[in-house]
PDB file of C-alpha atoms in Angstrom:
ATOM      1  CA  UNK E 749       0.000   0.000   0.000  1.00  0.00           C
ATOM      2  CA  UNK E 750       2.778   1.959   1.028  1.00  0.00           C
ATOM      3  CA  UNK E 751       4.893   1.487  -2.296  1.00  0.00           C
ATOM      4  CA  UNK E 752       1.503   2.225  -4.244  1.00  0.00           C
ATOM      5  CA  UNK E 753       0.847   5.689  -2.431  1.00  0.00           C
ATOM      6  CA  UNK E 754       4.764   6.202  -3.552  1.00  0.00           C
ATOM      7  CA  UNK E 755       4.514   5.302  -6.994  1.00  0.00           C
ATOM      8  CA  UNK E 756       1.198   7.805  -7.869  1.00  0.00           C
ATOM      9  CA  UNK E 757       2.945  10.229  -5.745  1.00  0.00           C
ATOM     10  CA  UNK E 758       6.137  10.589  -8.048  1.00  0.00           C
ATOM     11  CA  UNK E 759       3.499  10.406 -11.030  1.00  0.00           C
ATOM     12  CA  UNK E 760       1.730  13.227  -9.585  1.00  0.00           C
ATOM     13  CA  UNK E 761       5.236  14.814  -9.192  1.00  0.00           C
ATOM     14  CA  UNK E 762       6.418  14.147 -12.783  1.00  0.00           C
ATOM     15  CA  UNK E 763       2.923  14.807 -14.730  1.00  0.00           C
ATOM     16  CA  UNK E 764       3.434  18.583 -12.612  1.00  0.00           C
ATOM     17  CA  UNK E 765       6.991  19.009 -13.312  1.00  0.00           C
ATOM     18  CA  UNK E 766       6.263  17.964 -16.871  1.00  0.00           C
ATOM     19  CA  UNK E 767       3.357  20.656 -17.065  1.00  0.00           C
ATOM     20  CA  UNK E 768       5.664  23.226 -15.852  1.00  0.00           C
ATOM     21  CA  UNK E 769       8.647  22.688 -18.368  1.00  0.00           C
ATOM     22  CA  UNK E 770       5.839  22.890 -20.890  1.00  0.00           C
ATOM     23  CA  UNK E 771       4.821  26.379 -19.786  1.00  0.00           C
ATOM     24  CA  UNK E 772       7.778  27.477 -19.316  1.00  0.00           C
ATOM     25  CA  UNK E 773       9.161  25.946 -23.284  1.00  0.00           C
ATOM     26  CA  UNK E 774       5.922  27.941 -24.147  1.00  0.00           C
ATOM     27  CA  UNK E 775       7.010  31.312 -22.101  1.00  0.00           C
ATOM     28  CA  UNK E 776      10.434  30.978 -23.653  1.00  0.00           C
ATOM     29  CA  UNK E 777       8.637  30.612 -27.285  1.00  0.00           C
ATOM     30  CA  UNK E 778       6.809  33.189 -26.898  1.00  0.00           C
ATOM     31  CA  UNK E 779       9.798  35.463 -25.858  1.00  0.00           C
ATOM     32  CA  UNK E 780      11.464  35.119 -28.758  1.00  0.00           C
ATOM     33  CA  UNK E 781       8.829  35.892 -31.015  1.00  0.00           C
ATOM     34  CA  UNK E 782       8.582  39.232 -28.895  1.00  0.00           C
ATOM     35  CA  UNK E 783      12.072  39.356 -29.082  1.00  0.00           C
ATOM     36  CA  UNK E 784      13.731  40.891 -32.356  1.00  0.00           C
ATOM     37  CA  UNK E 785      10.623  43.848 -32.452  1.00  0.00           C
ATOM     38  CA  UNK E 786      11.347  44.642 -29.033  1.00  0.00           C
ATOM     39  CA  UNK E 787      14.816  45.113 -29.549  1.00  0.00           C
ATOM     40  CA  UNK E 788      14.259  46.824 -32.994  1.00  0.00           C
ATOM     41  CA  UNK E 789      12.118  49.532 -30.955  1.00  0.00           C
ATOM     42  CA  UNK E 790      14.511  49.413 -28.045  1.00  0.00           C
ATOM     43  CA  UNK E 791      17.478  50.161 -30.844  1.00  0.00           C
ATOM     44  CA  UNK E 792      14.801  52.704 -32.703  1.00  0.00           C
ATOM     45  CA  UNK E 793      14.495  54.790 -28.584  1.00  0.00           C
ATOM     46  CA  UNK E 794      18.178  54.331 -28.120  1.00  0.00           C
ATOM     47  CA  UNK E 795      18.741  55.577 -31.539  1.00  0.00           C
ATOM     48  CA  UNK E 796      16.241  58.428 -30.751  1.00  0.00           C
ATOM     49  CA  UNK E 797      18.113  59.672 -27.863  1.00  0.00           C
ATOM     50  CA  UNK E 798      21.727  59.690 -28.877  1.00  0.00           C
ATOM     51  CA  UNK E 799      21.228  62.069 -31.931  1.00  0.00           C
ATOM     52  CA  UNK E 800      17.706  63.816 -30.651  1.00  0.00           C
ATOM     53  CA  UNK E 801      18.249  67.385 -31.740  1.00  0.00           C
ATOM     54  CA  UNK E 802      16.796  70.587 -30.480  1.00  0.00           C
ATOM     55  CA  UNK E 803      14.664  73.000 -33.090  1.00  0.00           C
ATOM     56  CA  UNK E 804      18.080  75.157 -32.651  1.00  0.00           C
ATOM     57  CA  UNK E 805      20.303  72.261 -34.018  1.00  0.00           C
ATOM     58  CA  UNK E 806      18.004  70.992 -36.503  1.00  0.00           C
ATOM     59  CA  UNK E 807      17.856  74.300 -38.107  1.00  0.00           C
ATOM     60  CA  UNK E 808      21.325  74.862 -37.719  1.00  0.00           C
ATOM     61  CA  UNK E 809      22.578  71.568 -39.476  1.00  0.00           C
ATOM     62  CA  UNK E 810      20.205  72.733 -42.053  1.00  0.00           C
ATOM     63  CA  UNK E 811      22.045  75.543 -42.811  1.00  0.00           C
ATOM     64  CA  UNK E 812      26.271  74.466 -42.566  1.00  0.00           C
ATOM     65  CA  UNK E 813      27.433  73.515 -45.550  1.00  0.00           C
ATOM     66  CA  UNK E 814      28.595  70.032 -45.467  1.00  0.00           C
ATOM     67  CA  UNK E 815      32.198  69.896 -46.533  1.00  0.00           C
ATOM     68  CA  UNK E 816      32.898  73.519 -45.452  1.00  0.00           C
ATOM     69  CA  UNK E 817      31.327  73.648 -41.967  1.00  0.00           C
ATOM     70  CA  UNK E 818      29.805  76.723 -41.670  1.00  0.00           C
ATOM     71  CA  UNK E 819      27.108  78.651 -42.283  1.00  0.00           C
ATOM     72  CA  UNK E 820      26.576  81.227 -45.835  1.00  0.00           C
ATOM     73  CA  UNK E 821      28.218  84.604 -44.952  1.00  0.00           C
ATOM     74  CA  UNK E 822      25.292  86.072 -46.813  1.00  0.00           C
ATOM     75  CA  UNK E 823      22.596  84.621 -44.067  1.00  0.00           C
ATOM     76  CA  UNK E 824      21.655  87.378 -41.953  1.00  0.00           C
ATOM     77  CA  UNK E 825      18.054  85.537 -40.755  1.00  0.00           C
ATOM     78  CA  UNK E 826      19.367  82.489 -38.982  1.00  0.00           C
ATOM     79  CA  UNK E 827      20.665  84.614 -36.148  1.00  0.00           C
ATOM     80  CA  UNK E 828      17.113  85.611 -34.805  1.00  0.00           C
ATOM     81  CA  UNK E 829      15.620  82.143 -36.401  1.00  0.00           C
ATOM     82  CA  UNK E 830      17.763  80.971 -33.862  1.00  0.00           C
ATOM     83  CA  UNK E 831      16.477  82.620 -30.907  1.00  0.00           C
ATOM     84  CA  UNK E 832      12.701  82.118 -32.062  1.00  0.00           C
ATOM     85  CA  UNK E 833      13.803  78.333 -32.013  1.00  0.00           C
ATOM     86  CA  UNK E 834      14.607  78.580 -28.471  1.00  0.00           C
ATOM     87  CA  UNK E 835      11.980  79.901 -27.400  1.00  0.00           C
ATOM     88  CA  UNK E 836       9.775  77.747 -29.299  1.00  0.00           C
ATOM     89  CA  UNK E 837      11.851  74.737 -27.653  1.00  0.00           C
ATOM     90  CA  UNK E 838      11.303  75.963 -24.365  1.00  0.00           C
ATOM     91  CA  UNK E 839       7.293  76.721 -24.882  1.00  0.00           C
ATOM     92  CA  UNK E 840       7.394  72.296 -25.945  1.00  0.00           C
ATOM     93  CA  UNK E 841       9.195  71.470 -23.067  1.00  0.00           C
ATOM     94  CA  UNK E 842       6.520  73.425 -20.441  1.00  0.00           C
ATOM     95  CA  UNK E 843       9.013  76.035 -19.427  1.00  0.00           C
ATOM     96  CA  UNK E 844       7.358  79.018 -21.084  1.00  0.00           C
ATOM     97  CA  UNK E 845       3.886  80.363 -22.256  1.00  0.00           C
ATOM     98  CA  UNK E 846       1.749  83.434 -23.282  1.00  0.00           C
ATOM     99  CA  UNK E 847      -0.283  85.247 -20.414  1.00  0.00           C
ATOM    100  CA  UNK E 848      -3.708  85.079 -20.394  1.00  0.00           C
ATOM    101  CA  UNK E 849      -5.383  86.954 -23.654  1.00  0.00           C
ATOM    102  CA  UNK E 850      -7.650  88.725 -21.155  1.00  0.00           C
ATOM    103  CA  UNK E 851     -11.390  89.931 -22.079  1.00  0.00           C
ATOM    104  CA  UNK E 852      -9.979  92.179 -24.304  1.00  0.00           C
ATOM    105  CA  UNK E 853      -8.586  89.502 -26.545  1.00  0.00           C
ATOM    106  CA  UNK E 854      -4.866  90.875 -26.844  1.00  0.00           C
ATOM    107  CA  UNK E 855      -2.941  89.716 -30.175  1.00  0.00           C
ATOM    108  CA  UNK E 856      -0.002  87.336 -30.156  1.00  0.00           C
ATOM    109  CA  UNK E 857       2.561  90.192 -30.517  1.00  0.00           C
ATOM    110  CA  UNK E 858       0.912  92.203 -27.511  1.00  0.00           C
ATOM    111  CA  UNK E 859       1.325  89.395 -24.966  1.00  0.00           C
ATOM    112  CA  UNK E 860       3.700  88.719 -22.906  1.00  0.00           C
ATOM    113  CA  UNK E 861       5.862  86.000 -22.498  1.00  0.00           C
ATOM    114  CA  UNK E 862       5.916  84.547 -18.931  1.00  0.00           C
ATOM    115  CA  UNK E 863       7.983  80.996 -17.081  1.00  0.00           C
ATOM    116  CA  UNK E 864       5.638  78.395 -16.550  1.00  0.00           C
ATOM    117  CA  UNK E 865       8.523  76.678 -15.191  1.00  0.00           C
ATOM    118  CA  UNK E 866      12.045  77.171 -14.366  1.00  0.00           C
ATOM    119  CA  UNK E 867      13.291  73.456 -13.857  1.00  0.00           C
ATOM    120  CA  UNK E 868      16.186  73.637 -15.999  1.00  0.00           C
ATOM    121  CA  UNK E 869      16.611  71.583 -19.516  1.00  0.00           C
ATOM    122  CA  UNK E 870      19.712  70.544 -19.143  1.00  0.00           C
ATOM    123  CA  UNK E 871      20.557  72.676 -22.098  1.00  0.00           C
ATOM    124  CA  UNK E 872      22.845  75.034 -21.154  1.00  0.00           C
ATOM    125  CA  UNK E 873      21.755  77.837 -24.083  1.00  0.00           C
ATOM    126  CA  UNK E 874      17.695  77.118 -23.563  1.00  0.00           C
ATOM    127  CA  UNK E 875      19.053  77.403 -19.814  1.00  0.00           C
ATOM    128  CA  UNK E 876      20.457  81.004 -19.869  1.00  0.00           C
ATOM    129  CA  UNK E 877      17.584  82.172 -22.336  1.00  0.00           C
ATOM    130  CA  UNK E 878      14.995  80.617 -19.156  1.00  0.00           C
ATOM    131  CA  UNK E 879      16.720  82.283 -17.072  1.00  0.00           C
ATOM    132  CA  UNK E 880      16.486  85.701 -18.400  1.00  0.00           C
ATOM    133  CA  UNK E 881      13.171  85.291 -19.148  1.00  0.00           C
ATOM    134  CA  UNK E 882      12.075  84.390 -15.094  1.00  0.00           C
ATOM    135  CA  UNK E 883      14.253  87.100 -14.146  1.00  0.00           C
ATOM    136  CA  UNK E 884      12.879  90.066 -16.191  1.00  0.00           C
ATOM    137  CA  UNK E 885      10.025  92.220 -14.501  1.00  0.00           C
ATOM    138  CA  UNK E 886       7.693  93.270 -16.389  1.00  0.00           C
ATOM    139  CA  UNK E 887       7.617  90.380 -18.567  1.00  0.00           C
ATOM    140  CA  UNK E 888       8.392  91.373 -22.727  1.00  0.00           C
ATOM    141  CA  UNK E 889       6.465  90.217 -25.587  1.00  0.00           C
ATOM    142  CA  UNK E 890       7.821  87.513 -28.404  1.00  0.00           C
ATOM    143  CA  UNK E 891       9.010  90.052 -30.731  1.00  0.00           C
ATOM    144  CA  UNK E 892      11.068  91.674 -27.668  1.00  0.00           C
ATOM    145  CA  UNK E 893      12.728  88.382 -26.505  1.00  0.00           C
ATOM    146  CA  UNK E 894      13.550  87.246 -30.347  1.00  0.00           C
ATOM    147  CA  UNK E 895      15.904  91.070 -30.336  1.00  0.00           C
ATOM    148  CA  UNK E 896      17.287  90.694 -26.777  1.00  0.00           C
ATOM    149  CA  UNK E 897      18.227  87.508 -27.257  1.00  0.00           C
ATOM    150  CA  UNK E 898      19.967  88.384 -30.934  1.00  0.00           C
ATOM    151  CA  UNK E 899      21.644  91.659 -29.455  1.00  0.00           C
ATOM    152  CA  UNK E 900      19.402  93.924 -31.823  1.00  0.00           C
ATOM    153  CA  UNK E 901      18.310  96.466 -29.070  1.00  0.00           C
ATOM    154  CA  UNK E 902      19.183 100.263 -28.556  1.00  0.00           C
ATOM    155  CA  UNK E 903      18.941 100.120 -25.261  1.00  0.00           C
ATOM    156  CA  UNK E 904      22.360  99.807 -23.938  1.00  0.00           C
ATOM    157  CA  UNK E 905      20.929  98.669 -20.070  1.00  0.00           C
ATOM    158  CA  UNK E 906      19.633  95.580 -22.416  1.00  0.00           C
ATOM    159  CA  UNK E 907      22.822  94.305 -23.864  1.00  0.00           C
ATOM    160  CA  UNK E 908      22.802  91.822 -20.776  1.00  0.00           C
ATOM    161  CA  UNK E 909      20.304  89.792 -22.421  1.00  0.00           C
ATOM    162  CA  UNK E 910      22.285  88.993 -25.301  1.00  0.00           C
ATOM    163  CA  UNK E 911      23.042  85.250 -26.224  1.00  0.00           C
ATOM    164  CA  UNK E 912      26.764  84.931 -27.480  1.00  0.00           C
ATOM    165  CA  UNK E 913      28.225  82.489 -30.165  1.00  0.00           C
ATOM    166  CA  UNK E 914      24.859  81.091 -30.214  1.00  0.00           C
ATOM    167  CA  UNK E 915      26.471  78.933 -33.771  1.00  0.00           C
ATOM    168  CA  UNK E 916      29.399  78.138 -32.108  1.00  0.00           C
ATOM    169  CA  UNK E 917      28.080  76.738 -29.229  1.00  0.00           C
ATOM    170  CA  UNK E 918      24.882  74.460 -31.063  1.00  0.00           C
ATOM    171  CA  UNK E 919      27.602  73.537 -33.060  1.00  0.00           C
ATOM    172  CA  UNK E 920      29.753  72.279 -30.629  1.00  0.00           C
ATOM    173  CA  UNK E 921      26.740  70.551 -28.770  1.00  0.00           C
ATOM    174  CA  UNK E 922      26.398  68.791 -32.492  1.00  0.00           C
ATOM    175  CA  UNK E 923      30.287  67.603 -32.597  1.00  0.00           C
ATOM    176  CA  UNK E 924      29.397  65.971 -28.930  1.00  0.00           C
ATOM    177  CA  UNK E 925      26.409  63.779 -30.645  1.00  0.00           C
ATOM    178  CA  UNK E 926      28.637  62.676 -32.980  1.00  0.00           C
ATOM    179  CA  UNK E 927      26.917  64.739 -35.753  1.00  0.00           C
ATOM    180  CA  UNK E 928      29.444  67.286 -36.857  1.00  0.00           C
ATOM    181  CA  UNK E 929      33.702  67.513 -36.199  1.00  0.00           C
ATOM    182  CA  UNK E 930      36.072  69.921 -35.968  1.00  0.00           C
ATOM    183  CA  UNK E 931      38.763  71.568 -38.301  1.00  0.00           C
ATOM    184  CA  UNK E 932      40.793  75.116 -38.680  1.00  0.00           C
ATOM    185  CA  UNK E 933      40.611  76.583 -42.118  1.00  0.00           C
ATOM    186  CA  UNK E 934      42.638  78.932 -43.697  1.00  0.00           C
ATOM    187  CA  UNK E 935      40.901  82.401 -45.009  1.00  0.00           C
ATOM    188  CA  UNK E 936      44.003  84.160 -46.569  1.00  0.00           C
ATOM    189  CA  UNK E 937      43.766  86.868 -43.411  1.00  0.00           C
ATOM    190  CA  UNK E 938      42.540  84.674 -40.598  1.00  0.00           C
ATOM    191  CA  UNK E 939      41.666  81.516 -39.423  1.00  0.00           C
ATOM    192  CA  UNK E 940      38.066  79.884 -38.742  1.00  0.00           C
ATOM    193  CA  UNK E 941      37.356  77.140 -36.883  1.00  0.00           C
ATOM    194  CA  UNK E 942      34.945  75.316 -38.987  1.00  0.00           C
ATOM    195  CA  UNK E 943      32.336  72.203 -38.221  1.00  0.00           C
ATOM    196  CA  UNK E 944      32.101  69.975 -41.449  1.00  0.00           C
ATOM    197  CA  UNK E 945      29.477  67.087 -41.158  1.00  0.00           C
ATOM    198  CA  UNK E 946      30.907  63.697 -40.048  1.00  0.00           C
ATOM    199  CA  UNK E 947      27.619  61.884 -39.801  1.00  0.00           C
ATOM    200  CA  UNK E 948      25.727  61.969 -43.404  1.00  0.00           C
ATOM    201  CA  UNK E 949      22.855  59.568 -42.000  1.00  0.00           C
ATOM    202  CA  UNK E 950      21.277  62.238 -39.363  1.00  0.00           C
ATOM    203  CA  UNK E 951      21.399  64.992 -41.814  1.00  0.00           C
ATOM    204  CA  UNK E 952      20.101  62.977 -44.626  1.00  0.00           C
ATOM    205  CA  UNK E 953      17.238  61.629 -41.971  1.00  0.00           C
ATOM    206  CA  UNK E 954      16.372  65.169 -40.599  1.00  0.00           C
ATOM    207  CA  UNK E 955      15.892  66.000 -44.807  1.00  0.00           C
ATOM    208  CA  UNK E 956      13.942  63.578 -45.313  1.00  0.00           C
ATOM    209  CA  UNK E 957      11.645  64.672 -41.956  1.00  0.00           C
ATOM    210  CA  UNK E 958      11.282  68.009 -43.986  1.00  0.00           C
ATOM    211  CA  UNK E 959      10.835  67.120 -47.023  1.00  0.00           C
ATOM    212  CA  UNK E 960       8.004  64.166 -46.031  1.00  0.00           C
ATOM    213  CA  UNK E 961       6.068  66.625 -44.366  1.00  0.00           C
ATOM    214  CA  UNK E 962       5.282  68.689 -47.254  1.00  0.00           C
ATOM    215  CA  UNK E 963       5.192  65.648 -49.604  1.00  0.00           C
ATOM    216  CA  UNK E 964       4.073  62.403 -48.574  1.00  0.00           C
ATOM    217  CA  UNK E 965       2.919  62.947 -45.063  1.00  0.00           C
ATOM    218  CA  UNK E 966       1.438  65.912 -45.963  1.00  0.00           C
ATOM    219  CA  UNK E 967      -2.147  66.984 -43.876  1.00  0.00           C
ATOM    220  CA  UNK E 968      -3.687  69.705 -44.863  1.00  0.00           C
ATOM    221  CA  UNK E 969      -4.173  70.930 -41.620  1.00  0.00           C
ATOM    222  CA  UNK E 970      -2.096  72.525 -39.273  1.00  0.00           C
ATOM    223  CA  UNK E 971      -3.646  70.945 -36.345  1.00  0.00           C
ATOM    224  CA  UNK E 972      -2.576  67.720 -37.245  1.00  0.00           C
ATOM    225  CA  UNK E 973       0.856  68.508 -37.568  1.00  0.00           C
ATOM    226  CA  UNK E 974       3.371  67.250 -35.323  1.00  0.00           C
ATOM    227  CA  UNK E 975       3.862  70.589 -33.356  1.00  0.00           C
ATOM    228  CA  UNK E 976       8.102  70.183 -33.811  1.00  0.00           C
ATOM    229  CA  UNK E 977       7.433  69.323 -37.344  1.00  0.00           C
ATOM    230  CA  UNK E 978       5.418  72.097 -38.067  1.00  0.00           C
ATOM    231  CA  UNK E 979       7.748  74.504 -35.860  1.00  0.00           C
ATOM    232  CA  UNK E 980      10.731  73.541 -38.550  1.00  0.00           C
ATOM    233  CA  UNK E 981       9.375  74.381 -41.406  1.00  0.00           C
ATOM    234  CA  UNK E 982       8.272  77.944 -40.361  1.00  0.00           C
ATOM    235  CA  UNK E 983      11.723  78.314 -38.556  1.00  0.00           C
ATOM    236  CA  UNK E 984      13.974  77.087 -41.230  1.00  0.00           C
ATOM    237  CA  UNK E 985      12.214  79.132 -43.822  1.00  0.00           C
ATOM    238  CA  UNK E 986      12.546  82.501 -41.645  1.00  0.00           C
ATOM    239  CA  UNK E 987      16.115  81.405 -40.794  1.00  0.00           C
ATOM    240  CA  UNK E 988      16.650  80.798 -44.956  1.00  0.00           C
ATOM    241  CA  UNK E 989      17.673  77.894 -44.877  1.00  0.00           C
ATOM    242  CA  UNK E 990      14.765  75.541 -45.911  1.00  0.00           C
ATOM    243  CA  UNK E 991      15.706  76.034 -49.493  1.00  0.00           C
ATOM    244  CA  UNK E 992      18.862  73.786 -48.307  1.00  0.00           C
ATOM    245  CA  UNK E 993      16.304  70.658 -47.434  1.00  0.00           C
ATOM    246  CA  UNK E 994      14.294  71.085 -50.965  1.00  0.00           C
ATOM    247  CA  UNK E 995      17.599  71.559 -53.061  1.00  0.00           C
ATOM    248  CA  UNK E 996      18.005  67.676 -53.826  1.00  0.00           C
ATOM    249  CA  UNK E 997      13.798  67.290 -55.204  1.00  0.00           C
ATOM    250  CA  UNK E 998      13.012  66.961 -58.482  1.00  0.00           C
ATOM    251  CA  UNK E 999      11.104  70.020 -60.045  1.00  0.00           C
ATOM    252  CA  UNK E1000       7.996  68.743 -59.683  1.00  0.00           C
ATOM    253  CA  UNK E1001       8.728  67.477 -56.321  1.00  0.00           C
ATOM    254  CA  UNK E1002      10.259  70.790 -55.703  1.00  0.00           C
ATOM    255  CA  UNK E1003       7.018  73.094 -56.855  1.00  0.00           C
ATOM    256  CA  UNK E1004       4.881  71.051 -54.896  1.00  0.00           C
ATOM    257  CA  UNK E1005       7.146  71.310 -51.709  1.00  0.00           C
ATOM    258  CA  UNK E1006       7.215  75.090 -52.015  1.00  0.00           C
ATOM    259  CA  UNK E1007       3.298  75.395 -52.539  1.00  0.00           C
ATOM    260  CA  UNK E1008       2.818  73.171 -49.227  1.00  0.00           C
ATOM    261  CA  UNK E1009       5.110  75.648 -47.467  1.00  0.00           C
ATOM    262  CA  UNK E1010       3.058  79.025 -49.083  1.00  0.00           C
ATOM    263  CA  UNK E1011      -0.485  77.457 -47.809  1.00  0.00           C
ATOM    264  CA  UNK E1012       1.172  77.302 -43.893  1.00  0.00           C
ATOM    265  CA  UNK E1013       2.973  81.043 -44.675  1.00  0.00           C
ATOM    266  CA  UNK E1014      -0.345  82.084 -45.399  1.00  0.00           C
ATOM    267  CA  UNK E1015      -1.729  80.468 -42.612  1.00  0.00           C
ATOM    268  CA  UNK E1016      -3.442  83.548 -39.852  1.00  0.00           C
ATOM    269  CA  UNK E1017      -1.405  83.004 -36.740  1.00  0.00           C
ATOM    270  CA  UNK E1018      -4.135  84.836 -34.277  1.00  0.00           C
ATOM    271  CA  UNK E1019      -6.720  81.996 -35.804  1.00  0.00           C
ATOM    272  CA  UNK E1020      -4.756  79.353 -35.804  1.00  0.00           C
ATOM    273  CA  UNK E1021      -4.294  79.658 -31.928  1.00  0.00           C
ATOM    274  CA  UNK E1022      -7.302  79.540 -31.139  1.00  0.00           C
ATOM    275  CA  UNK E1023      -7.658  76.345 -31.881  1.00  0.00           C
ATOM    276  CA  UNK E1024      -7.337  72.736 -29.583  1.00  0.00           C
ATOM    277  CA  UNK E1025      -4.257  71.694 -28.844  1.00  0.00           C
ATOM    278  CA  UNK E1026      -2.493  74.397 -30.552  1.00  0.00           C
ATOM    279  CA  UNK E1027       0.404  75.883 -28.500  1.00  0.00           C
ATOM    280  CA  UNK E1028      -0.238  79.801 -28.218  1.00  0.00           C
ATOM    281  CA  UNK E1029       3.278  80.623 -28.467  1.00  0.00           C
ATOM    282  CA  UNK E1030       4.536  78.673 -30.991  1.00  0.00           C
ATOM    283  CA  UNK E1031       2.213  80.686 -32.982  1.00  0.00           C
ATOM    284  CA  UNK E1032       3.471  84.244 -31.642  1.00  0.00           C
ATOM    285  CA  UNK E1033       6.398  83.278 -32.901  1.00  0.00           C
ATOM    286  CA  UNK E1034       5.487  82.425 -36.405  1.00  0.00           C
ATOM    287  CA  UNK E1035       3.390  85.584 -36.252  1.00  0.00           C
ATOM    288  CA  UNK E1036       6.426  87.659 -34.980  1.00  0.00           C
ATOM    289  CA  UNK E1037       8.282  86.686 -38.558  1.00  0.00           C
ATOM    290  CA  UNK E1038       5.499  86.290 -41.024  1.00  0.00           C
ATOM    291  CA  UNK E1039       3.956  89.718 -40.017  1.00  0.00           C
TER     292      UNK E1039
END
């Protein structure tokens, strides 16, 4: 009796251990069918966040010159494109926004800009413009902060505000993502030091973002733009340098692209922010270079 009780005992045992190798053979299989598209979008977020780029450097790297590594000496826009990038940047990232329009509907341009938040970026340029923006009473309007920021004020008690080697520095930030390098060139009189592009496949990618937009992933509707999307196409045409992302299109491609980018131009900023989800600031600043 004894031996029986045994013997189904151990039968019990083995018919459970038996079910539990099973489910775990079928855990395993499972895993690895899970496996190589997890780690594709694990790769695809690690990807992401070694070359994410702020609006500054996007439009920047849309505007050096490949080889040379630098900018056109005939671009006088990109300097306050810059500045309206950052504080684009900083509106997407919660840090800043628009006071309240108040009952007597103020425009875009008439607002003021005020900090939401000062937890810092970890950027030290978006940083120091955050800074100045949470330290200045009374708050100024989009159109003021996009000239103190540049250095384009009269008022010498202002000069403070003004953001230094703005290209420099993004450009340096780009050689530490592994985007850009760094070389001394020869101009008969003086030497520059110069950033020529090391990494083809983030430039060609962050084309191809532009270019897409306008083309293939084209809505016709603001609203449904991604808001950084939509924020680089207004920013690298006022900073002339969205020409640069088109050049490669064919003609038709081209005439097409450049239509696309007309209809948003045209677009009314005070309307547009009106409307859900749009980000009220984002559009001050569009309105502060279209007007």
């Amino acid at each position: 009796m004894t031996s029986l009780t045994q013997r189904s005992s151990g039968l019990v045992q083995r018919r459970t251990e038996a079910s539990r190798n099973a489910a775990a053979d079928k855990e395993r299989g499972s895993d690895d069918e899970d496996y190589e598209p997890r780690q594709e979008e694990e790769d695809e977020k690690g990807d992401s966040k070694e070359t994410r780029l702020t609006l500054m450097e996007e439009v920047l790297l849309l505007g050096l010159k490949d080889r040379e590594g630098y900018t056109s000496f005939w671009n006088d826009c990109i300097s306050s494109g810059l500045r309206g990038c950052m504080l684009i940047e900083l509106a997407l990232r919660g840090r800043l926004q628009l006071e309240a329009c108040g009952m007597r509907r103020k425009s875009l341009l008439a607002r003021k800009v005020i900090c939401k938040s000062a937890a810092p970026t970890g950027d030290m340029l978006l940083d120091e413009a955050l800074k100045h923006v949470k330290d200045t009473q009374p708050p100024e309007t989009v159109q003021s902060w996009i000239e103190l920021l540049s250095g384009e004020t009269w008022n010498p008690l202002k000069l403070h505000y003004q953001l230094r080697n703005v290209r420099e520095r993004l450009a340096k930030n780009l050689v530490e993502k592994g985007v850009l390098t760094t070389e001394k060139q020869n101009f008969l009189l003086f030497d520059m030091t110069t950033h020529p592009l090391t990494n083809d496949t983030i430039k060609q990618r962050l084309v191809k973002k532009v270019q897409e937009s306008v083309l293939d992933k084209w809505v016709n509707d603001p609203g449904r733009f991604d808001k950084r999307v939509l924020a680089l196409i207004f920013l690298a045409h006022s900073s002339d340098v969205l020409e640069n992302a088109f050049a490669p299109l064919l003609d038709e491609q081209y005439d097409l692209a450049m239509k696309r980018v007309r209809l948003l131009l045209d677009l009314e900023p005070e309307a547009e922010s009106t409307k859900a989800n749009a980000n009220e600031l984002l559009w001050a600043v569009v309105a502060a270079f279209t007007k």
